[in-house]
Amino acid sequence: MVTARLNEEWFRDSLGTPHRNNWHHTDWFELAERHDRLLIEAAREHSKTQVFGTTLPLVRIAENQNVRILIISDVYDKAQQRTKVLKKHILQNEVLAEHTGGVLQIDRVRGDEEFTVARDFYWLKEPTVTSTYAGAPISGGRYDIIIADDLVSYLVNANTPGKRQKMSRWWFDEVENSVVPGGGIWVI
């Protein structure tokens, strides 16, 4: 497996982000290494999605091609967009390919909602990256990392007490039960 480095060069150059790696990004990288549950709150334009939705998933995939990642957003299109960005980096990012020794190869694709990289454990039923929306049934899936990005939208799933209760039940019944022991849940 490839050991990916979490540093300014990786963050900025490999992924083409216009943002400079700031002190809080370094803190976030370290938090993700030390904790299996994270809730990250920061103002817009602090690169939460870049760090937790692009950089760290690519690092985890580079380190372990058998990883299973679920991306959840308030609406399906947002989650699919994150999956599409990850897939595009693996397919087209030459700096990423050089950094990982070219070992990351897409094995299977299902639209913009999921893809699987070539992996050692072919019996794993879950793709490398899967996207879904808040409230969708995910029971039966087993994930090493669940990324909840912009999960709650007042207009979509939180504008009534009933919707908030439904989201809470879904979170504890579906999401919390879908992460494997030792796996991580990152809420951003």
Short mmCIF file of C-alpha atoms in Angstrom, two decimals:
data_model
loop_
_atom_site.label_atom_id
_atom_site.label_comp_id
_atom_site.label_asym_id
_atom_site.label_seq_id
_atom_site.Cartn_x
_atom_site.Cartn_y
_atom_site.Cartn_z
CA MET A 1 0.00 0.00 0.00
CA VAL A 2 1.02 3.59 -0.55
CA THR A 3 1.72 5.97 2.30
CA ALA A 4 0.41 9.39 1.35
CA ARG A 5 1.82 12.49 2.97
CA LEU A 6 -0.43 15.13 4.43
CA ASN A 7 1.45 18.29 3.76
CA GLU A 8 1.10 21.62 2.04
CA GLU A 9 2.47 20.29 -1.24
CA TRP A 10 -0.09 17.46 -1.30
CA PHE A 11 -2.93 19.72 -0.27
CA ARG A 12 -2.21 22.50 -2.76
CA ASP A 13 -0.34 20.99 -5.71
CA SER A 14 -1.73 17.47 -6.01
CA LEU A 15 -5.33 18.50 -5.77
CA GLY A 16 -5.13 21.83 -7.53
CA THR A 17 -6.77 23.79 -4.73
CA PRO A 18 -6.29 27.55 -4.73
CA HIS A 19 -6.22 27.59 -0.92
CA ARG A 20 -3.03 27.64 1.07
CA ASN A 21 -2.66 25.04 3.78
CA ASN A 22 -3.43 26.96 6.96
CA TRP A 23 -2.91 26.04 10.63
CA HIS A 24 -6.49 24.76 10.97
CA HIS A 25 -6.01 22.35 8.04
CA THR A 26 -3.01 20.84 9.80
CA ASP A 27 -5.13 20.53 12.95
CA TRP A 28 -7.91 18.84 10.96
CA PHE A 29 -5.48 16.35 9.43
CA GLU A 30 -4.20 15.50 12.91
CA LEU A 31 -7.72 15.21 14.34
CA ALA A 32 -8.70 12.81 11.56
CA GLU A 33 -5.69 10.66 12.43
CA ARG A 34 -6.48 10.55 16.15
CA HIS A 35 -10.29 10.42 16.37
CA ASP A 36 -12.93 8.23 14.80
CA ARG A 37 -15.75 10.78 15.25
CA LEU A 38 -15.40 14.39 14.20
CA LEU A 39 -17.74 17.35 13.97
CA ILE A 40 -16.03 20.20 12.14
CA GLU A 41 -17.67 23.61 12.20
CA ALA A 42 -16.00 26.48 10.42
CA ALA A 43 -17.11 29.45 8.36
CA ARG A 44 -17.48 29.23 4.61
CA GLU A 45 -14.28 29.34 2.56
CA HIS A 46 -12.26 27.45 5.18
CA SER A 47 -11.94 24.40 2.90
CA LYS A 48 -13.86 21.91 5.04
CA THR A 49 -15.12 20.04 1.98
CA GLN A 50 -11.71 20.22 0.30
CA VAL A 51 -10.00 18.68 3.33
CA PHE A 52 -12.64 16.12 4.42
CA GLY A 53 -14.41 15.54 1.11
CA THR A 54 -11.43 15.39 -1.25
CA THR A 55 -7.95 15.38 0.32
CA LEU A 56 -8.49 12.95 3.20
CA PRO A 57 -10.60 10.46 1.19
CA LEU A 58 -7.91 10.37 -1.52
CA VAL A 59 -5.26 9.86 1.14
CA ARG A 60 -7.26 7.02 2.71
CA ILE A 61 -7.80 5.39 -0.70
CA ALA A 62 -4.09 5.71 -1.50
CA GLU A 63 -3.17 4.17 1.86
CA ASN A 64 -5.70 1.32 1.62
CA GLN A 65 -7.40 0.42 -1.65
CA ASN A 66 -9.85 -1.75 0.32
CA VAL A 67 -11.34 1.24 2.16
CA ARG A 68 -15.09 1.83 1.83
CA ILE A 69 -16.25 5.45 2.00
CA LEU A 70 -19.82 6.74 2.11
CA ILE A 71 -20.49 10.39 1.28
CA ILE A 72 -23.83 11.80 2.45
CA SER A 73 -25.23 15.24 1.71
CA ASP A 74 -28.60 16.92 2.16
CA VAL A 75 -29.42 16.25 -1.51
CA TYR A 76 -28.20 13.52 -3.82
CA ASP A 77 -26.62 15.87 -6.39
CA LYS A 78 -24.16 17.30 -3.84
CA ALA A 79 -23.01 13.87 -2.72
CA GLN A 80 -22.64 12.71 -6.32
CA GLN A 81 -20.55 15.78 -7.09
CA ARG A 82 -18.09 14.86 -4.32
CA THR A 83 -17.85 11.31 -5.68
CA LYS A 84 -17.33 12.66 -9.18
CA VAL A 85 -14.47 14.90 -7.98
CA LEU A 86 -12.72 11.96 -6.29
CA LYS A 87 -13.13 9.77 -9.36
CA LYS A 88 -11.78 12.52 -11.61
CA HIS A 89 -8.66 12.91 -9.44
CA ILE A 90 -7.96 9.19 -9.57
CA LEU A 91 -8.48 9.05 -13.34
CA GLN A 92 -6.85 12.30 -14.44
CA ASN A 93 -4.62 13.85 -11.79
CA GLU A 94 -1.06 13.19 -12.93
CA VAL A 95 0.50 14.57 -9.74
CA LEU A 96 -1.68 12.22 -7.67
CA ALA A 97 -0.71 9.28 -9.92
CA GLU A 98 2.98 10.12 -9.51
CA HIS A 99 2.59 10.56 -5.75
CA THR A 100 0.90 7.16 -5.37
CA GLY A 101 3.13 5.33 -7.82
CA GLY A 102 0.23 4.88 -10.23
CA VAL A 103 -1.36 2.12 -8.14
CA LEU A 104 -4.80 3.73 -8.04
CA GLN A 105 -6.86 2.37 -10.91
CA ILE A 106 -10.64 2.53 -11.25
CA ASP A 107 -12.02 -1.02 -11.45
CA ARG A 108 -15.79 -0.40 -11.59
CA VAL A 109 -18.00 2.67 -12.01
CA ARG A 110 -21.73 3.11 -11.52
CA GLY A 111 -22.62 6.53 -12.87
CA ASP A 112 -21.63 9.43 -10.66
CA GLU A 113 -22.86 7.73 -7.50
CA GLU A 114 -20.12 5.16 -6.89
CA PHE A 115 -16.83 3.69 -8.02
CA THR A 116 -14.42 0.98 -6.94
CA VAL A 117 -10.64 1.07 -7.27
CA ALA A 118 -8.71 -2.11 -8.00
CA ARG A 119 -8.36 -3.78 -4.60
CA ASP A 120 -6.99 -6.84 -2.88
CA PHE A 121 -10.26 -7.83 -1.20
CA TYR A 122 -12.64 -8.46 -4.09
CA TRP A 123 -15.27 -9.95 -1.80
CA LEU A 124 -16.10 -6.55 -0.31
CA LYS A 125 -19.57 -5.71 -1.58
CA GLU A 126 -19.37 -1.96 -1.01
CA PRO A 127 -17.63 0.20 -3.60
CA THR A 128 -14.62 2.29 -2.64
CA VAL A 129 -16.77 5.43 -2.69
CA THR A 130 -20.56 5.60 -2.58
CA SER A 131 -22.73 8.71 -2.45
CA THR A 132 -26.23 9.12 -1.09
CA TYR A 133 -28.56 11.69 0.41
CA ALA A 134 -29.69 12.37 3.97
CA GLY A 135 -32.53 10.08 4.93
CA ALA A 136 -31.75 7.41 2.30
CA PRO A 137 -31.74 3.77 3.40
CA ILE A 138 -28.17 2.57 3.86
CA SER A 139 -28.65 -0.34 6.24
CA GLY A 140 -26.72 -3.41 5.23
CA GLY A 141 -23.77 -1.35 4.03
CA ARG A 142 -20.51 -1.39 5.95
CA TYR A 143 -18.21 1.61 5.66
CA ASP A 144 -14.80 2.46 7.03
CA ILE A 145 -15.45 6.20 6.70
CA ILE A 146 -18.72 8.10 6.50
CA ILE A 147 -18.52 11.73 5.46
CA ALA A 148 -21.61 13.83 6.17
CA ASP A 149 -21.14 17.10 4.27
CA ASP A 150 -23.88 19.75 4.46
CA LEU A 151 -26.16 17.09 5.88
CA VAL A 152 -28.90 19.28 7.29
CA SER A 153 -30.77 21.80 5.20
CA TYR A 154 -33.55 23.75 6.83
CA LEU A 155 -35.68 23.74 3.68
CA VAL A 156 -35.01 20.11 2.76
CA ASN A 157 -34.99 18.07 5.96
CA ALA A 158 -35.19 20.20 9.10
CA ASN A 159 -37.98 22.77 8.85
CA THR A 160 -40.48 20.89 11.02
CA PRO A 161 -40.19 18.96 14.31
CA GLY A 162 -41.29 15.82 12.46
CA LYS A 163 -38.52 16.14 9.86
CA ARG A 164 -35.92 16.77 12.54
CA GLN A 165 -37.08 13.69 14.48
CA LYS A 166 -36.99 11.60 11.31
CA MET A 167 -33.41 12.77 10.59
CA SER A 168 -32.35 11.95 14.14
CA ARG A 169 -33.82 8.44 13.92
CA TRP A 170 -32.21 7.91 10.52
CA TRP A 171 -28.82 9.03 11.83
CA PHE A 172 -28.79 6.64 14.79
CA ASP A 173 -30.53 3.72 13.06
CA GLU A 174 -28.81 3.87 9.68
CA VAL A 175 -25.61 5.93 9.75
CA GLU A 176 -24.18 4.99 13.15
CA ASN A 177 -24.93 1.30 12.47
CA SER A 178 -23.22 1.36 9.05
CA VAL A 179 -19.72 2.31 10.16
CA VAL A 180 -17.44 -0.63 10.96
CA PRO A 181 -15.78 -0.92 14.39
CA GLY A 182 -12.80 1.42 14.35
CA GLY A 183 -14.24 3.32 11.40
CA GLY A 184 -14.76 7.06 11.27
CA ILE A 185 -17.64 9.47 10.89
CA TRP A 186 -16.75 12.99 9.83
CA VAL A 187 -19.54 15.58 10.00
CA ILE A 188 -18.69 18.84 8.26
#
